[in-house]
PDB file of C-alpha atoms in Angstrom:
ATOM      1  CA  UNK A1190      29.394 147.292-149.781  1.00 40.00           C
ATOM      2  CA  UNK A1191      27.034 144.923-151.951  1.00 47.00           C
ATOM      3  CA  UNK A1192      23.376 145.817-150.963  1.00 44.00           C
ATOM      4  CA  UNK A1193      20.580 142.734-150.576  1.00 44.00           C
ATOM      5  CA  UNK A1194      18.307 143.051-153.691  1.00 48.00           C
ATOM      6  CA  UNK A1195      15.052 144.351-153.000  1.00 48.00           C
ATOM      7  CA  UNK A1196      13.383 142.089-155.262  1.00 48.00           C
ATOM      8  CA  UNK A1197      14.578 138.815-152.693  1.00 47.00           C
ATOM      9  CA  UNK A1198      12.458 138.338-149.789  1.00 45.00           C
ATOM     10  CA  UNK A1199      11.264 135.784-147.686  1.00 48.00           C
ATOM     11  CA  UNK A1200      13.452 133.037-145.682  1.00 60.00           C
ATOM     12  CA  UNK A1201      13.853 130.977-148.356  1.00 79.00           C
ATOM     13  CA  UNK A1202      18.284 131.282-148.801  1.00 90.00           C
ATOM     14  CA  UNK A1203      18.809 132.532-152.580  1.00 95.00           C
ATOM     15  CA  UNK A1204      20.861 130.868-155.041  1.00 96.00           C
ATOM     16  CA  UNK A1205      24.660 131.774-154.633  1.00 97.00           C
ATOM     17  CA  UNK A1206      24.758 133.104-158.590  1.00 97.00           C
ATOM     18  CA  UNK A1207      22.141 134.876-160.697  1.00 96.00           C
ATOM     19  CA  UNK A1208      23.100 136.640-163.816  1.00 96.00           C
ATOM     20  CA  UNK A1209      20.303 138.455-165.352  1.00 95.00           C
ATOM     21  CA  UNK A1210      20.456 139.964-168.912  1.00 95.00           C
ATOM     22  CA  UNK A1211      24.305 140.287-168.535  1.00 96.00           C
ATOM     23  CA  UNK A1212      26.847 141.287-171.204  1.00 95.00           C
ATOM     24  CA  UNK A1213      30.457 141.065-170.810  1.00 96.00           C
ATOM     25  CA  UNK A1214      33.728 141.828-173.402  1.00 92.00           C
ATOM     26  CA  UNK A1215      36.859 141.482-173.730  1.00 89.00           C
ATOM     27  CA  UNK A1216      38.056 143.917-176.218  1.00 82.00           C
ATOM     28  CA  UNK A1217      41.526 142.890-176.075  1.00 84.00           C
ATOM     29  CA  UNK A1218      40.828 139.363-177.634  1.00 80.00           C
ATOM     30  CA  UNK A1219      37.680 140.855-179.591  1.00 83.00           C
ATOM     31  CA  UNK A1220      35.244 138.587-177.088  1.00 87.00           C
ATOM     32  CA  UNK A1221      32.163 139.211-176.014  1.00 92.00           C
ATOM     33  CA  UNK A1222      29.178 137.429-174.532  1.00 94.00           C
ATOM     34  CA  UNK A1223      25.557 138.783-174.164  1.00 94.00           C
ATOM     35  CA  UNK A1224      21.855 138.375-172.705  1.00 93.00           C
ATOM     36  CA  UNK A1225      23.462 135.655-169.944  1.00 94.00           C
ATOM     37  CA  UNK A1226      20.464 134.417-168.196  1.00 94.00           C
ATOM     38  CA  UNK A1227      21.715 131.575-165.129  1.00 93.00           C
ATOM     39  CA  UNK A1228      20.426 131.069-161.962  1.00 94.00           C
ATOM     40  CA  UNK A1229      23.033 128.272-159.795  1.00 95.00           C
ATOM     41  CA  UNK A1230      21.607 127.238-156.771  1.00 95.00           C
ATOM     42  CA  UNK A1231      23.147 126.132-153.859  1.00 96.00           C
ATOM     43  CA  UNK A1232      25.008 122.675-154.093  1.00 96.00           C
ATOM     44  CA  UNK A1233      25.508 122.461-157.973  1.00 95.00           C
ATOM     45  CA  UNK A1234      28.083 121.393-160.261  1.00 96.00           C
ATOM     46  CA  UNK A1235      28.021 122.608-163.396  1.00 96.00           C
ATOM     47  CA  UNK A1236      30.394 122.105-166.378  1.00 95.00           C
ATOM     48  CA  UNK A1237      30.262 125.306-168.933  1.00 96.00           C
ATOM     49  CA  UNK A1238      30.925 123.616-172.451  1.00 94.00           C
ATOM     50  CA  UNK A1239      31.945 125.811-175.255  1.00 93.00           C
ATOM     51  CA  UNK A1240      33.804 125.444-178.716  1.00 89.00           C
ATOM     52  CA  UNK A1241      35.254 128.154-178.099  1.00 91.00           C
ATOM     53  CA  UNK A1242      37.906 127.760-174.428  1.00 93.00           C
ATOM     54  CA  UNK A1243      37.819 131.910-174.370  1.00 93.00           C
ATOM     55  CA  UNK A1244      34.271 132.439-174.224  1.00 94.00           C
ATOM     56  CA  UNK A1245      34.091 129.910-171.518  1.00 95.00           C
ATOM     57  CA  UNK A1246      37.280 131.301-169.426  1.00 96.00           C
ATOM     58  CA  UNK A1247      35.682 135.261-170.395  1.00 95.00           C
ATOM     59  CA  UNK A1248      32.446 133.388-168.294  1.00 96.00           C
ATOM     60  CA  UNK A1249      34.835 132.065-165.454  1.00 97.00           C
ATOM     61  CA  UNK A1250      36.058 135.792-165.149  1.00 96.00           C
ATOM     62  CA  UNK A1251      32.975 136.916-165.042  1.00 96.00           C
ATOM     63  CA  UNK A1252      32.249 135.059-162.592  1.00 97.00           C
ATOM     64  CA  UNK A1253      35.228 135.202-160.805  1.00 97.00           C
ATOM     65  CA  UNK A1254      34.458 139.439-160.800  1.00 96.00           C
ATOM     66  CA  UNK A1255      37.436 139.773-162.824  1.00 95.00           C
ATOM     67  CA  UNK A1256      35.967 141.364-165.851  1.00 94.00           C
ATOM     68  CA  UNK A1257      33.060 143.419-164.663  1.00 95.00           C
ATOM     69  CA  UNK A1258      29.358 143.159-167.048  1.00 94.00           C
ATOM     70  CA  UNK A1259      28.979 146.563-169.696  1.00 94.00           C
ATOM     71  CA  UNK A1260      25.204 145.571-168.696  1.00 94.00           C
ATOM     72  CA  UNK A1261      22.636 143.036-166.653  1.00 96.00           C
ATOM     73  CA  UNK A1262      23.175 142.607-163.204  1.00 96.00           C
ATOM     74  CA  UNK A1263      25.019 140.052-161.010  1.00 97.00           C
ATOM     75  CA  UNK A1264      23.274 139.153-157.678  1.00 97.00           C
ATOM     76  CA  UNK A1265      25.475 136.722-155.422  1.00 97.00           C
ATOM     77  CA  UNK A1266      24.115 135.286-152.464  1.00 96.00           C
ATOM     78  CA  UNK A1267      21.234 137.347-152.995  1.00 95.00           C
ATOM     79  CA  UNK A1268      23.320 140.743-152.910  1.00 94.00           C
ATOM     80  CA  UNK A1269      23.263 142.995-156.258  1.00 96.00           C
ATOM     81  CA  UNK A1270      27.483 143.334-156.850  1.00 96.00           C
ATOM     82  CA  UNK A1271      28.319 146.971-157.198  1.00 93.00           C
ATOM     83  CA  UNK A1272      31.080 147.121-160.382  1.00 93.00           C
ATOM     84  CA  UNK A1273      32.006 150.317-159.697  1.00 91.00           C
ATOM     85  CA  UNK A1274      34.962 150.232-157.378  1.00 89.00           C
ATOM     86  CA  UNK A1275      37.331 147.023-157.080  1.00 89.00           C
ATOM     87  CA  UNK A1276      37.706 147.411-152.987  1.00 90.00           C
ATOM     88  CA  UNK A1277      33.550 147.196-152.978  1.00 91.00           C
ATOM     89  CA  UNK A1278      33.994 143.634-154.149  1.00 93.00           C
ATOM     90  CA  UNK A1279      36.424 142.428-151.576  1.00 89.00           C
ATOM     91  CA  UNK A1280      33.928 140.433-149.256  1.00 89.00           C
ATOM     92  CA  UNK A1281      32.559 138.952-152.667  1.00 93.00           C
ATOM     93  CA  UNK A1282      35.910 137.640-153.733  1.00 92.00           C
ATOM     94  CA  UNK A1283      36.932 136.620-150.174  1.00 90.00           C
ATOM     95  CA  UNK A1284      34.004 133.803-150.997  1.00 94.00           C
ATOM     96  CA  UNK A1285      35.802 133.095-154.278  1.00 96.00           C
ATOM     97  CA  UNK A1286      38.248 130.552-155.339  1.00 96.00           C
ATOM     98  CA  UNK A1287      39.723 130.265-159.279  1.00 97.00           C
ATOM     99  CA  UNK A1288      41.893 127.863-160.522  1.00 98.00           C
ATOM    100  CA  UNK A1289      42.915 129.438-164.346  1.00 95.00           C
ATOM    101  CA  UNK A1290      45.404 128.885-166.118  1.00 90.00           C
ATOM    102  CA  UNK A1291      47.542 131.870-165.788  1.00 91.00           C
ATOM    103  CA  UNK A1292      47.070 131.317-161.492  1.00 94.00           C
ATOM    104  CA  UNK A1293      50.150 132.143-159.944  1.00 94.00           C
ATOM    105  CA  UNK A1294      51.659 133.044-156.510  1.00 95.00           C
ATOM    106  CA  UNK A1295      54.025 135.949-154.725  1.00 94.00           C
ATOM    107  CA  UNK A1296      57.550 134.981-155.858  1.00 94.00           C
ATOM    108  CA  UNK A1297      58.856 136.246-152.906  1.00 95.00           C
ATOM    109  CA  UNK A1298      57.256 134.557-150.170  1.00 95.00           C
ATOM    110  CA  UNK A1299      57.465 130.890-149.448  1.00 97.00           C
ATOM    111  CA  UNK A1300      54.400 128.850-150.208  1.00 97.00           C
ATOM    112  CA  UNK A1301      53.419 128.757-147.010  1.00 96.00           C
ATOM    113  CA  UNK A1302      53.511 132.170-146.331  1.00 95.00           C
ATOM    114  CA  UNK A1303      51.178 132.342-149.562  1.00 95.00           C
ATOM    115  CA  UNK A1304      48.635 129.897-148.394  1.00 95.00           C
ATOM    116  CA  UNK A1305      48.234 132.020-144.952  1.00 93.00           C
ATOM    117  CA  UNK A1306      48.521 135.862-146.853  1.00 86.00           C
ATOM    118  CA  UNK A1307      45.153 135.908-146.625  1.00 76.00           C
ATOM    119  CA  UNK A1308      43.836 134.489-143.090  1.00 77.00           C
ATOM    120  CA  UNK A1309      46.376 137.047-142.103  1.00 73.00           C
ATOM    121  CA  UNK A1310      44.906 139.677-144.138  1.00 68.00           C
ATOM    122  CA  UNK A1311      41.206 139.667-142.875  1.00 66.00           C
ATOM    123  CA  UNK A1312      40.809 140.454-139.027  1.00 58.00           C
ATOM    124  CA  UNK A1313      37.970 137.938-138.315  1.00 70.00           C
ATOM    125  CA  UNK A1314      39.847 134.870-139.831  1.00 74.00           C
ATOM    126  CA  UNK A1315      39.917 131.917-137.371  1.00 85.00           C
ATOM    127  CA  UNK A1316      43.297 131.068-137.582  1.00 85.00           C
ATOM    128  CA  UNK A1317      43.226 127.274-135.415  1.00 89.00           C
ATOM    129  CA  UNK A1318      40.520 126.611-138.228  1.00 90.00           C
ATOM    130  CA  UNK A1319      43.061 127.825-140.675  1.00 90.00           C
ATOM    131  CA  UNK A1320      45.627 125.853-139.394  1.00 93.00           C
ATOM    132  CA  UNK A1321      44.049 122.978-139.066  1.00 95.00           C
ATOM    133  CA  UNK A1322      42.396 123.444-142.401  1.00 95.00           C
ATOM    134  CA  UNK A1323      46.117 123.934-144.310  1.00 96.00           C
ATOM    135  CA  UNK A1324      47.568 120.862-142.506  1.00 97.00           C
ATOM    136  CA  UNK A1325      45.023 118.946-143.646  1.00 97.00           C
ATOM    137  CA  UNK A1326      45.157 120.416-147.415  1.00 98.00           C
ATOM    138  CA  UNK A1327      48.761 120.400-147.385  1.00 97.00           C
ATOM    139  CA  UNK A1328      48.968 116.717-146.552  1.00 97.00           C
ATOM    140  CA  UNK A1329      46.205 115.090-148.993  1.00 98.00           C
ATOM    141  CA  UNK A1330      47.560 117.220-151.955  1.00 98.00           C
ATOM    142  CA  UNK A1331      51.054 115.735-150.821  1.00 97.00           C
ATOM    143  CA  UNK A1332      52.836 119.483-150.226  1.00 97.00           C
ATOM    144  CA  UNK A1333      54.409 119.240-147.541  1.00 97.00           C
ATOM    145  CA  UNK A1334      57.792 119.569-148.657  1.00 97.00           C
ATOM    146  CA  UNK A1335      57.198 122.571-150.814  1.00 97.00           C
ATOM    147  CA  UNK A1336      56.457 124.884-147.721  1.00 97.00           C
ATOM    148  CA  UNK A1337      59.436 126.274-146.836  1.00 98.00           C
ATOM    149  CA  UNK A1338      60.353 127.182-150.271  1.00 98.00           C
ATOM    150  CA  UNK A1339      59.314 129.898-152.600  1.00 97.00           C
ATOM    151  CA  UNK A1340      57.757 129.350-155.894  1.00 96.00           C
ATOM    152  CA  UNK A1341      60.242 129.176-158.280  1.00 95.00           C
ATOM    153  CA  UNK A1342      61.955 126.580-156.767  1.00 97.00           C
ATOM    154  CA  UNK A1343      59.722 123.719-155.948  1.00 97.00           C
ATOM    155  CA  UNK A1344      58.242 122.079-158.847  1.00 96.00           C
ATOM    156  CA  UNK A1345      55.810 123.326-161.308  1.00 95.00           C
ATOM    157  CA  UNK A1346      52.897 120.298-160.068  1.00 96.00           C
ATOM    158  CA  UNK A1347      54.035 120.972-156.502  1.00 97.00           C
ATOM    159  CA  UNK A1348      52.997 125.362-156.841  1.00 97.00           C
ATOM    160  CA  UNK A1349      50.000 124.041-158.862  1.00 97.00           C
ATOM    161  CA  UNK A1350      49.050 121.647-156.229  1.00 97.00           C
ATOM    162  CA  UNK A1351      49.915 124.453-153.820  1.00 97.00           C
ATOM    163  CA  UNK A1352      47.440 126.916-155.502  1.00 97.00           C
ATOM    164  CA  UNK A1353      44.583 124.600-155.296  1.00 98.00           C
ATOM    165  CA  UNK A1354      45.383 124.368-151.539  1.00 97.00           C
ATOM    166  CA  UNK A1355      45.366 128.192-151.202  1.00 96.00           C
ATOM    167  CA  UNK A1356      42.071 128.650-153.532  1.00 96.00           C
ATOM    168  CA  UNK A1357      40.056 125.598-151.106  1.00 96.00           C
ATOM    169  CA  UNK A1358      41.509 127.546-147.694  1.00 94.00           C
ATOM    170  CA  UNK A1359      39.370 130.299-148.271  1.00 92.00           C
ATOM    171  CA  UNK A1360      36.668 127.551-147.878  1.00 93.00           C
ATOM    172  CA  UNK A1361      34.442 129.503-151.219  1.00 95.00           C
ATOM    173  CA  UNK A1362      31.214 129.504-151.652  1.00 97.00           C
ATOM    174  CA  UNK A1363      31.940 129.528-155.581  1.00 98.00           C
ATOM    175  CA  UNK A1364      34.628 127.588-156.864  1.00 98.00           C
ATOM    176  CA  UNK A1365      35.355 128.253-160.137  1.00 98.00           C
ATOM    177  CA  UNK A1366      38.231 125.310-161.858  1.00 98.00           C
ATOM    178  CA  UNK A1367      39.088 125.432-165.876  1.00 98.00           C
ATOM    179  CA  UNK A1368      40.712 122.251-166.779  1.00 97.00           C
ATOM    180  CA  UNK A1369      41.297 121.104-162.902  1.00 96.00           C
ATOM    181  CA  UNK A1370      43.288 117.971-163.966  1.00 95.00           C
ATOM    182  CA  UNK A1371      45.768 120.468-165.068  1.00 95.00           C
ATOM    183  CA  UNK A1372      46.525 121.358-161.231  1.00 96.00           C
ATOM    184  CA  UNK A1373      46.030 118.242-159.105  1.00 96.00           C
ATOM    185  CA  UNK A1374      47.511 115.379-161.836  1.00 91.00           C
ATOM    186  CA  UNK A1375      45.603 111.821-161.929  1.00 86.00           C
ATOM    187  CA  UNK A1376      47.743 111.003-158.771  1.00 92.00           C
ATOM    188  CA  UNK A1377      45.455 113.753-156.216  1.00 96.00           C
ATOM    189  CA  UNK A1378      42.114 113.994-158.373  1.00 94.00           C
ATOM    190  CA  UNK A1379      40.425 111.644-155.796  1.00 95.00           C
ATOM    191  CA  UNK A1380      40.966 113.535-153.321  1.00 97.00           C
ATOM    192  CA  UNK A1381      40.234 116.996-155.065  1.00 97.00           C
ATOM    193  CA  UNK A1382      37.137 115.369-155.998  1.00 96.00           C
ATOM    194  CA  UNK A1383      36.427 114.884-152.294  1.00 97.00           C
ATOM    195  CA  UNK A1384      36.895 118.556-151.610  1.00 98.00           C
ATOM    196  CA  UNK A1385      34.550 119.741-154.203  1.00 97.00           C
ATOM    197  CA  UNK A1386      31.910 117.472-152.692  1.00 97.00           C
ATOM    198  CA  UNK A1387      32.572 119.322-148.999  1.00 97.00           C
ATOM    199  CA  UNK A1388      32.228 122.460-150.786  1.00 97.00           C
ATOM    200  CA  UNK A1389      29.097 121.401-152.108  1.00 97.00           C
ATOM    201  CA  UNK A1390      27.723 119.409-149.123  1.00 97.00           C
ATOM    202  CA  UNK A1391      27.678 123.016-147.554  1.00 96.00           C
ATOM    203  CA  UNK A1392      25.588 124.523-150.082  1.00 97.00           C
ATOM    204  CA  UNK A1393      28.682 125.991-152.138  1.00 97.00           C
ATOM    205  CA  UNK A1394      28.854 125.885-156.419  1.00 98.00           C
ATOM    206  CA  UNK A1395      31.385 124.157-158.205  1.00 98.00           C
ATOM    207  CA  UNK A1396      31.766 125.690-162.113  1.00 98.00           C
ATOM    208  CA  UNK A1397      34.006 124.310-164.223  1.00 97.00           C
ATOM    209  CA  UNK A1398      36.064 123.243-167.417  1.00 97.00           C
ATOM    210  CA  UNK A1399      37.486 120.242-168.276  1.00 95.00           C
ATOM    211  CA  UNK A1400      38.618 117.689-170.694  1.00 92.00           C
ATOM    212  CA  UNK A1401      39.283 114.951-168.532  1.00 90.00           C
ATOM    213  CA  UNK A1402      35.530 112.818-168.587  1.00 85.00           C
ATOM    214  CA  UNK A1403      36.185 111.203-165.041  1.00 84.00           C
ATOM    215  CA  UNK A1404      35.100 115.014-163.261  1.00 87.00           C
ATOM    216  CA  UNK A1405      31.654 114.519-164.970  1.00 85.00           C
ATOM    217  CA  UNK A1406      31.198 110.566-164.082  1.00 86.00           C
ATOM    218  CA  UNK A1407      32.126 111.653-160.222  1.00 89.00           C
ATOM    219  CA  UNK A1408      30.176 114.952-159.756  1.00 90.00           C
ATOM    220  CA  UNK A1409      27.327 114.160-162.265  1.00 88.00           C
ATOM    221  CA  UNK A1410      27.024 117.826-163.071  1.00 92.00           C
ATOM    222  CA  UNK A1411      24.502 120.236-165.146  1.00 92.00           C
ATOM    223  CA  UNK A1412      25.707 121.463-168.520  1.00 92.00           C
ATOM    224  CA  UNK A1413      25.845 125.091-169.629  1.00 93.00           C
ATOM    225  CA  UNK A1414      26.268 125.044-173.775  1.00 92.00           C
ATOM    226  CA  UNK A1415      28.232 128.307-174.643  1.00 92.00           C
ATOM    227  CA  UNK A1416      27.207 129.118-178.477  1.00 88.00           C
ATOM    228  CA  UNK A1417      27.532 132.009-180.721  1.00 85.00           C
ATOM    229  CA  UNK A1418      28.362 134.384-177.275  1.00 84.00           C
ATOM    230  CA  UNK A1419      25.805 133.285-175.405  1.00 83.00           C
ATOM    231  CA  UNK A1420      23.835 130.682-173.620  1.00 82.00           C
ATOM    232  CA  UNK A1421      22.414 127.771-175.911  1.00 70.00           C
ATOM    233  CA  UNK A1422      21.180 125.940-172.371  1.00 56.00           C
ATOM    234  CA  UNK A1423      20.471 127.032-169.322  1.00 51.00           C
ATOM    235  CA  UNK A1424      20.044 125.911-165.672  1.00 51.00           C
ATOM    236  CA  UNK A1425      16.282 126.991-164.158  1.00 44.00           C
ATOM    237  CA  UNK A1426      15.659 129.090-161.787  1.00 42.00           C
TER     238      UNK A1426
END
């Protein structure tokens, strides 16, 4: 399990991201990033800019504890994340959501059964709030028709509409989104839009990518500049 960093005290609650000194690389794609210094309090949106889209999505998996820092240290609600074992993680990522691009669901189960997988999968889930959360979801991203069906056979806009559904039902405390437009169409952004502001009216973080302008005039967010591998701007402590 995670461990509270000794260096936090006090009653003050700590921001839900710091990334100290950290280093990260994809040696696949010949990435890397390096000396990432961010604090993100509670209740912030913040767009990460970059020239380059795979630094910025090697951040979001970073983020998302996907790919795990060669060095620094990530502290998450206060908590110093252990990166040594993937099931040590699992009450970090529980608090997670990620929209990216290659987001996908179980083939074999009908989306429904995908959007509850995981109140079923934790014990202490409160499954009326679940309920009621997903029939609420379900109905403002307009799919309700695609429950009974698995994946492959509703529409592509209907299983991307359907992950977003699944990704706000775990009610995160980070939500991580590249190119969000991408998954809820013009049609639903209002109303995705409204969502992010719940999850940030609660003290959550919203991080994303985009290249539709409208996200920035709605959620007037701080900018992270992604240059050279690493931070060119940063948001203070």
């Amino acid at each position: 399990m995670p461990t509270p960093d000794p260096g936090i005290t006090g009653t003050a609650a700590p921001p839900i991201v710091q990334l100290t000194n950290l280093s990260v690389k994809d040696t696949w794609k010949g990435l890397s990033l390096s000396d990432i210094n961010v604090t993100l309090p509670r209740g912030a949106a913040v767009q990460v800019v970059s020239e380059s889209p795979a630094s910025a999505h090697l951040l979001m998996r970073c983020l998302a504890t996907l790919d795990w820092p060669c060095r620094g240290s990530y502290l998450f609600n206060g908590v110093t994340l252990p990166f040594t074992r993937y099931e040590r993680l699992l009450d970090v990522k529980r608090n997670i959501g990620y929209l990216y691009p290659m987001a996908a669901m179980v083939r074999n189960r009908t989306v429904e059964e995908n959007l509850d997988y995981q109140a079923h999968y934790f014990s202490d889930t409160d499954l009326a709030r679940h309920r009621s959360h997903k029939e609420r979801l379900v109905k403002g991203f307009g799919t309700q028709g695609a429950l009974p069906f698995c994946p492959e056979l509703v529409s592509a806009m209907e299983q991307r509409r359907a992950i977003v559904v699944r990704e706000i039902l775990k009610e995160p405390t980070l939500f991580l989104a590249e190119y969000p437009e991408e998954f809820v169409g013009r049609g639903y952004l209002s109303f995705f839009i409204g969502e992010i502001r719940r999850i940030l009216s609660r003290g959550g973080v919203f991080v994303y990518t985009t290249n539709f302008r409208g996200l920035g005039k709605e959620l007037k967010p701080v900018t992270l500049h992604l240059e050279n591998g690493t931070l060119s701007e940063e948001l203070a402590p």
